[in-house]
Short mmCIF file of C-alpha atoms in Angstrom, two decimals:
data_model
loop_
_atom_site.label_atom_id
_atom_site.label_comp_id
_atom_site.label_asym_id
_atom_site.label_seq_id
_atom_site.Cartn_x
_atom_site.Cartn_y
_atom_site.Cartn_z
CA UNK A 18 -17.56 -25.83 -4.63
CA UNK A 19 -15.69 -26.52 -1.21
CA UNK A 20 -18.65 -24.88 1.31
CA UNK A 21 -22.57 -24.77 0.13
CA UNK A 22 -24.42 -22.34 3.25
CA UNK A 23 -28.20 -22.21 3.38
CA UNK A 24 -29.87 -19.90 5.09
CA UNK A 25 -33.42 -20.99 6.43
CA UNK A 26 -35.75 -18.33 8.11
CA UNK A 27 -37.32 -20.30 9.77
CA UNK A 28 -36.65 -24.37 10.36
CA UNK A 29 -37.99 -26.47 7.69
CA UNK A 30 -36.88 -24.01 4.81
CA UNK A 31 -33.75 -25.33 4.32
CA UNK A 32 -35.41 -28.85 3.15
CA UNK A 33 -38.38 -27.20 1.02
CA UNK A 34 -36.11 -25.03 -0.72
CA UNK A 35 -33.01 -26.74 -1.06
CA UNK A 36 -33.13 -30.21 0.70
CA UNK A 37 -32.65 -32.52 -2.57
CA UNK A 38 -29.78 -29.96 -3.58
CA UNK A 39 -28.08 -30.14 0.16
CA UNK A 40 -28.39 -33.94 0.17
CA UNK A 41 -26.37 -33.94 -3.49
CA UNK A 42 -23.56 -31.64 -2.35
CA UNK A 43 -23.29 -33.91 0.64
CA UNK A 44 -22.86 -36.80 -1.71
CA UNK A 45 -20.25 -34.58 -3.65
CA UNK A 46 -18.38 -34.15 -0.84
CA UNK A 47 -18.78 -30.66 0.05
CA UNK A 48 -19.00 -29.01 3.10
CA UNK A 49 -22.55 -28.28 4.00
CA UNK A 50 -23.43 -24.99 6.70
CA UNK A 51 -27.31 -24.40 8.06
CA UNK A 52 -27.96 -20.64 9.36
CA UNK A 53 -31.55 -20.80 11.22
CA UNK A 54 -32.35 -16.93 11.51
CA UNK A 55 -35.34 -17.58 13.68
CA UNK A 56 -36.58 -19.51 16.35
CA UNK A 57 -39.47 -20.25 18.77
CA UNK A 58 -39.83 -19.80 22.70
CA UNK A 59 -41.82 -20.20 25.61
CA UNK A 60 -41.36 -16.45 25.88
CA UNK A 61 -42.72 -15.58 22.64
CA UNK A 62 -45.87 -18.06 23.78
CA UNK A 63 -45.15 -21.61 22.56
CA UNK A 64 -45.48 -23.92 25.33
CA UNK A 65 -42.34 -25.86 26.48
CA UNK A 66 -43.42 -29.34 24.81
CA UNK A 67 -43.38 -27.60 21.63
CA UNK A 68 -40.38 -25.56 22.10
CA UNK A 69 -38.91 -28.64 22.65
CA UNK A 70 -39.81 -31.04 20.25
CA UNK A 71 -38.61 -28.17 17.58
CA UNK A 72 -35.34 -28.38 19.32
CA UNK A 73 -35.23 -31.83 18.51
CA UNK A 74 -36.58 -31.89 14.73
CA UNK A 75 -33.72 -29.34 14.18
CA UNK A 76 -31.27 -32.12 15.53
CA UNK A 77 -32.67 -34.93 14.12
CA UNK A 78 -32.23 -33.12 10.58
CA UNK A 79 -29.03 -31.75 11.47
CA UNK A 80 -27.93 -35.42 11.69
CA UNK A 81 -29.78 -37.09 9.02
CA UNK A 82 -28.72 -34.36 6.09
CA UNK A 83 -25.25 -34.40 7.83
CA UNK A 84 -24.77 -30.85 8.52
CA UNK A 85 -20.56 -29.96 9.01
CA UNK A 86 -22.17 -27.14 10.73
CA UNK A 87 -25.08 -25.20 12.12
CA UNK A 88 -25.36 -21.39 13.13
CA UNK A 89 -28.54 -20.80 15.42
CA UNK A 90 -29.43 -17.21 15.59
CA UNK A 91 -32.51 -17.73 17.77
CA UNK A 92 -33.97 -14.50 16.90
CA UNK A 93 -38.27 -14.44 17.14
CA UNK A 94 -39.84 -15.75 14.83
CA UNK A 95 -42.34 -13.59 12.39
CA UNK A 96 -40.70 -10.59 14.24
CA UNK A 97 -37.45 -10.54 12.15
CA UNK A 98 -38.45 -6.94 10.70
CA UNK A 99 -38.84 -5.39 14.55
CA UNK A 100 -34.71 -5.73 14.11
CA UNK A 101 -32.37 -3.35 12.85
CA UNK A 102 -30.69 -4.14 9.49
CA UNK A 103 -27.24 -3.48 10.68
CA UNK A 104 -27.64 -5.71 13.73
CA UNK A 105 -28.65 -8.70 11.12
CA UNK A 106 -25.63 -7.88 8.86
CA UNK A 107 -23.59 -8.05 11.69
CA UNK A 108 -24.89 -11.47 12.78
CA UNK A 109 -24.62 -12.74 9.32
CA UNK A 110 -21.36 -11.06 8.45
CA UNK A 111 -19.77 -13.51 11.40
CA UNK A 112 -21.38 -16.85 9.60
CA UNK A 113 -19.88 -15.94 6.60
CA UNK A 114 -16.39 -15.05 7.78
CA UNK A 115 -16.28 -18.21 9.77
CA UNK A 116 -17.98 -20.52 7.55
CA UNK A 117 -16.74 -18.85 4.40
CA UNK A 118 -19.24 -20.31 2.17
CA UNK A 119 -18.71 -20.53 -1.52
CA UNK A 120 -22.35 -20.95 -2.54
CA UNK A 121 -25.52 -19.88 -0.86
CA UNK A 122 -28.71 -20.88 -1.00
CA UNK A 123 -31.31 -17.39 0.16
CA UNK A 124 -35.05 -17.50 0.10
CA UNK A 125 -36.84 -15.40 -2.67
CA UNK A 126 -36.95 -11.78 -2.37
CA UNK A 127 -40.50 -12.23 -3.27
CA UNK A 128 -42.27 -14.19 -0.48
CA UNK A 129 -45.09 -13.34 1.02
CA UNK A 130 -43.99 -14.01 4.82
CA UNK A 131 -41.93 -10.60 6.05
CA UNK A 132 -39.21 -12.45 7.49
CA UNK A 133 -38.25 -14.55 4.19
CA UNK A 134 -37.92 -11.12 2.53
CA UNK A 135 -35.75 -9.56 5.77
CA UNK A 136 -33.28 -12.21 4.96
CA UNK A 137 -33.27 -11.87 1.59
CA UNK A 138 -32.23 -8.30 2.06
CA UNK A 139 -29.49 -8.86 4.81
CA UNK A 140 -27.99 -11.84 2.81
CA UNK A 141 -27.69 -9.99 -0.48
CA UNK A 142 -25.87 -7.06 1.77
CA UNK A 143 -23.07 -9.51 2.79
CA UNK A 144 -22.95 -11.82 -0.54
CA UNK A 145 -19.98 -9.33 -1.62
CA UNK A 146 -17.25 -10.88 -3.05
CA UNK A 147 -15.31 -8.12 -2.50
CA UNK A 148 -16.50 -8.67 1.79
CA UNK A 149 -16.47 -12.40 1.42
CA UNK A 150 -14.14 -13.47 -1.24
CA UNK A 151 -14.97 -17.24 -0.98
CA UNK A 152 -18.43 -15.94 -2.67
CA UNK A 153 -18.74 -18.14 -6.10
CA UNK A 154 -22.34 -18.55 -6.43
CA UNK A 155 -25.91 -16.96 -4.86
CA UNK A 156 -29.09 -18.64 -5.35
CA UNK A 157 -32.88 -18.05 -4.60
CA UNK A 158 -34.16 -21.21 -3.53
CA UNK A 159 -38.36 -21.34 -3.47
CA UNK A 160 -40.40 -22.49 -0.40
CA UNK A 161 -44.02 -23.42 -0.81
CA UNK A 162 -47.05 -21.92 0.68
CA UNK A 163 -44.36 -18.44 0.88
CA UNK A 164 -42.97 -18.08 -3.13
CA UNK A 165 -46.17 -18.84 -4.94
CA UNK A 166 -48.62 -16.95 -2.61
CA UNK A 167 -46.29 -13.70 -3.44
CA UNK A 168 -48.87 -11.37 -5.19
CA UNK A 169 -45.82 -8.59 -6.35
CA UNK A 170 -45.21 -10.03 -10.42
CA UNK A 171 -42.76 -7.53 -10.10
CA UNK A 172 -41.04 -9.80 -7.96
CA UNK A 173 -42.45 -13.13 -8.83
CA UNK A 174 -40.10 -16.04 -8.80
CA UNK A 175 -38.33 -17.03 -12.33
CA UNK A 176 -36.14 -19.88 -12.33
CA UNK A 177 -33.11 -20.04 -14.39
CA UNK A 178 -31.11 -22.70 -12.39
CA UNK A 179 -32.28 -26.50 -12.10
CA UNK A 180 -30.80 -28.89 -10.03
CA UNK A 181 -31.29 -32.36 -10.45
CA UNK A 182 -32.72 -34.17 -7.24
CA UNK A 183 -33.61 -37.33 -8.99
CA UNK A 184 -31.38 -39.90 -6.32
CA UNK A 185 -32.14 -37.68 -3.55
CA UNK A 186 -35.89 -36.72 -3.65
CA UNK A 187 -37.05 -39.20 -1.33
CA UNK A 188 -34.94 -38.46 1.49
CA UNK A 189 -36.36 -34.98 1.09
CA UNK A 190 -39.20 -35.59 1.46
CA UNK A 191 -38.23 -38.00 4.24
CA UNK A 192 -36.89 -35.36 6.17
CA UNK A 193 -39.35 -33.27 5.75
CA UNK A 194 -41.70 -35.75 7.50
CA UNK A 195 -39.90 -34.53 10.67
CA UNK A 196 -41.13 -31.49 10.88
CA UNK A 197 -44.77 -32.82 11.98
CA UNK A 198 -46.44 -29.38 12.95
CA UNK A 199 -45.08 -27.66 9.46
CA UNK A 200 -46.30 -30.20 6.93
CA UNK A 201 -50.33 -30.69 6.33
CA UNK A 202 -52.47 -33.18 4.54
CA UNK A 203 -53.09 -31.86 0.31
CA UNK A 204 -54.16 -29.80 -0.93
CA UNK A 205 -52.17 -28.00 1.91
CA UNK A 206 -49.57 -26.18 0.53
CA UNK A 207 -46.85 -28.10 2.59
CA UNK A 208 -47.81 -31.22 1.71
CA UNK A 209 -46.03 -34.55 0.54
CA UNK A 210 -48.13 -34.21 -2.75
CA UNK A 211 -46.63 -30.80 -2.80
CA UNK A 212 -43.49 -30.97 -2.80
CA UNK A 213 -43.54 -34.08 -5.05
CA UNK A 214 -45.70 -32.23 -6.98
CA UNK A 215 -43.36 -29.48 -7.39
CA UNK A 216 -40.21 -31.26 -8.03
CA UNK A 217 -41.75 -33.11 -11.00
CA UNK A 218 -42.92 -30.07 -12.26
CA UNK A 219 -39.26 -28.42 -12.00
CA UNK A 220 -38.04 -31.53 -13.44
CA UNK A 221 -40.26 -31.65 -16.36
CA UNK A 222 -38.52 -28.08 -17.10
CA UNK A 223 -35.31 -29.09 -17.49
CA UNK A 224 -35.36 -32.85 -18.46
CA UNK A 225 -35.22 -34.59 -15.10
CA UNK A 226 -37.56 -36.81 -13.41
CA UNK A 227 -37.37 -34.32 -10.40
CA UNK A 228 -35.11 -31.42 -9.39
CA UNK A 229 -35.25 -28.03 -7.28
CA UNK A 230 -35.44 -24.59 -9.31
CA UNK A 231 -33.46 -21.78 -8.01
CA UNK A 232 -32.99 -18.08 -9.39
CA UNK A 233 -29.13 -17.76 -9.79
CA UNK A 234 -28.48 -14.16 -8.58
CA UNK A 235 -24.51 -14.62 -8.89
CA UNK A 236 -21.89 -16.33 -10.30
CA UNK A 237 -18.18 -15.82 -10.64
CA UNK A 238 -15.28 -18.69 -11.82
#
C-alpha cells in the first residue's frame, strides 16, 4: 500500500475507528489522507469559541498522526442526508482522483447516526476500481457509541480483518484525548476505558494484546 484514505463523518472518527491502524501505516511509510465530511458552525448554532477550538483539535491531530493530507468538506453536521447523493459523489469522486488512495478506511453501513450511513453509501459508489483504479482494499472501520448501538442484525458489524495496534495504542488513545467535548468519563461510550476496552477485546480475537477490527468489503492484488 502506497496511499491509506480515511474517511471520518464527523472529526474524531478517524481515531476511534482507525487511529492505531493510521498511526502503523505512518510508521510503514505510507501516505496517509483524512476526508472530514462534516463540520460545525456558528451558523448551524455552535458558538464561535467552540467552532474554534474544533478548528484547532482538527489541527493539532492533523499534526500529531502526521497527515500527508487533509480534505475538509465542511458540510453540516447531522444534516448530511438533507444532501443529494450525486452532489456527495461528486465531492468524493475529486478526493479520490486527487488523492488516489489505495486503501480506505469507511464507517459501518450499520451505524446508528444517519450521517455515518450517508457516507457509507457515497463511498461504496466511488470505491470502483474500474472509476478509481488505485482501489486495492475497502474496509469498515467501527466507531463506538455509533456501531454497537445499531439495532438492524441485518446489518450488525462482523469483523473479519484485525489489525494489530499493539505499539501504537497509546498514542490513540492519546489523540483522542484532544477531542475534549467528544470523549466522556465510563461507562460513557467514548471513553478511555472504552476504547481500551475495545481494543483488548479485538485483540483477544485474533492473538494480539490490542488491535482495531474492520469488515474487509474489498480486496484485489
Amino acid at each position: 500500500m502506497r496511499r491509506s484514505l480515511v474517511i471520518a463523518p464527523h472529526p474524531d472518527d478517524e481515531l476511534l475507528g482507525a487511529g492505531g491502524t493510521l498511526l502503523r501505516r505512518k510508521e510503514e511509510g505510507v501516505e496517509i489522507g483524512w476526508l472530514i465530511v462534516t463540520g460545525i458552525s456558528e451558523e448551524l448554532g455552535w458558538n464561535s469559541e467552540r467552532v474554534q477550538a474544533r478548528s484547532e483539535e482538527i489541527k493539532l491531530v492533523e499534526k500529531e498522526l502526521g497527515f500527508d493530507r487533509v480534505f475538509n468538506l465542511r458540510y453540516p453536521t447531522t444534516r448530511l442526508d438533507q444532501i443529494s447523493m450525486s452532489e456527495l459523489i461528486g465531492e468524493f469522486s475529486k478526493v479520490f482522483k486527487e488523492f488516489e488512495p489505495n486503501e480506505i478506511f469507511l464507517p459501518h453501513r450499520g451505524d446508528v447516526h444517519s450521517d455515518h450511513r450517508v457516507v457509507f453509501e457515497v463511498g461504496s459508489a466511488c470505491a470502483k476500481w474500474f472509476r478509481y483504479p488505485s482501489i486495492q482494499r475497502v474496509l469498515a472501520y467501527e466507531t463506538l457509541s455509533e456501531t454497537e448501538f445499531g439495532l438492524n442484525h441485518e446489518s450488525r458489524f462482523l469483523p473479519n480483518y484485525f489489525i494489530n495496534i499493539e505499539s501504537y495504542l497509546e498514542k490513540k488513545i492519546e489523540l483522542l484525548s484532544v477531542y475534549k467535548s467528544e470523549m466522556g468519563q465510563f461507562p460513557f461510550p467514548r471513553s478511555i476505558e472504552n476504547v481500551r476496552a475495545l481494543a483488548t477485546f479485538r485483540g483477544g480475537s485474533a492473538g494480539f494484546a490490542a488491535a482495531e477490527a474492520f469488515e474487509l468489503l474489498m480486496e484485489r492484488s
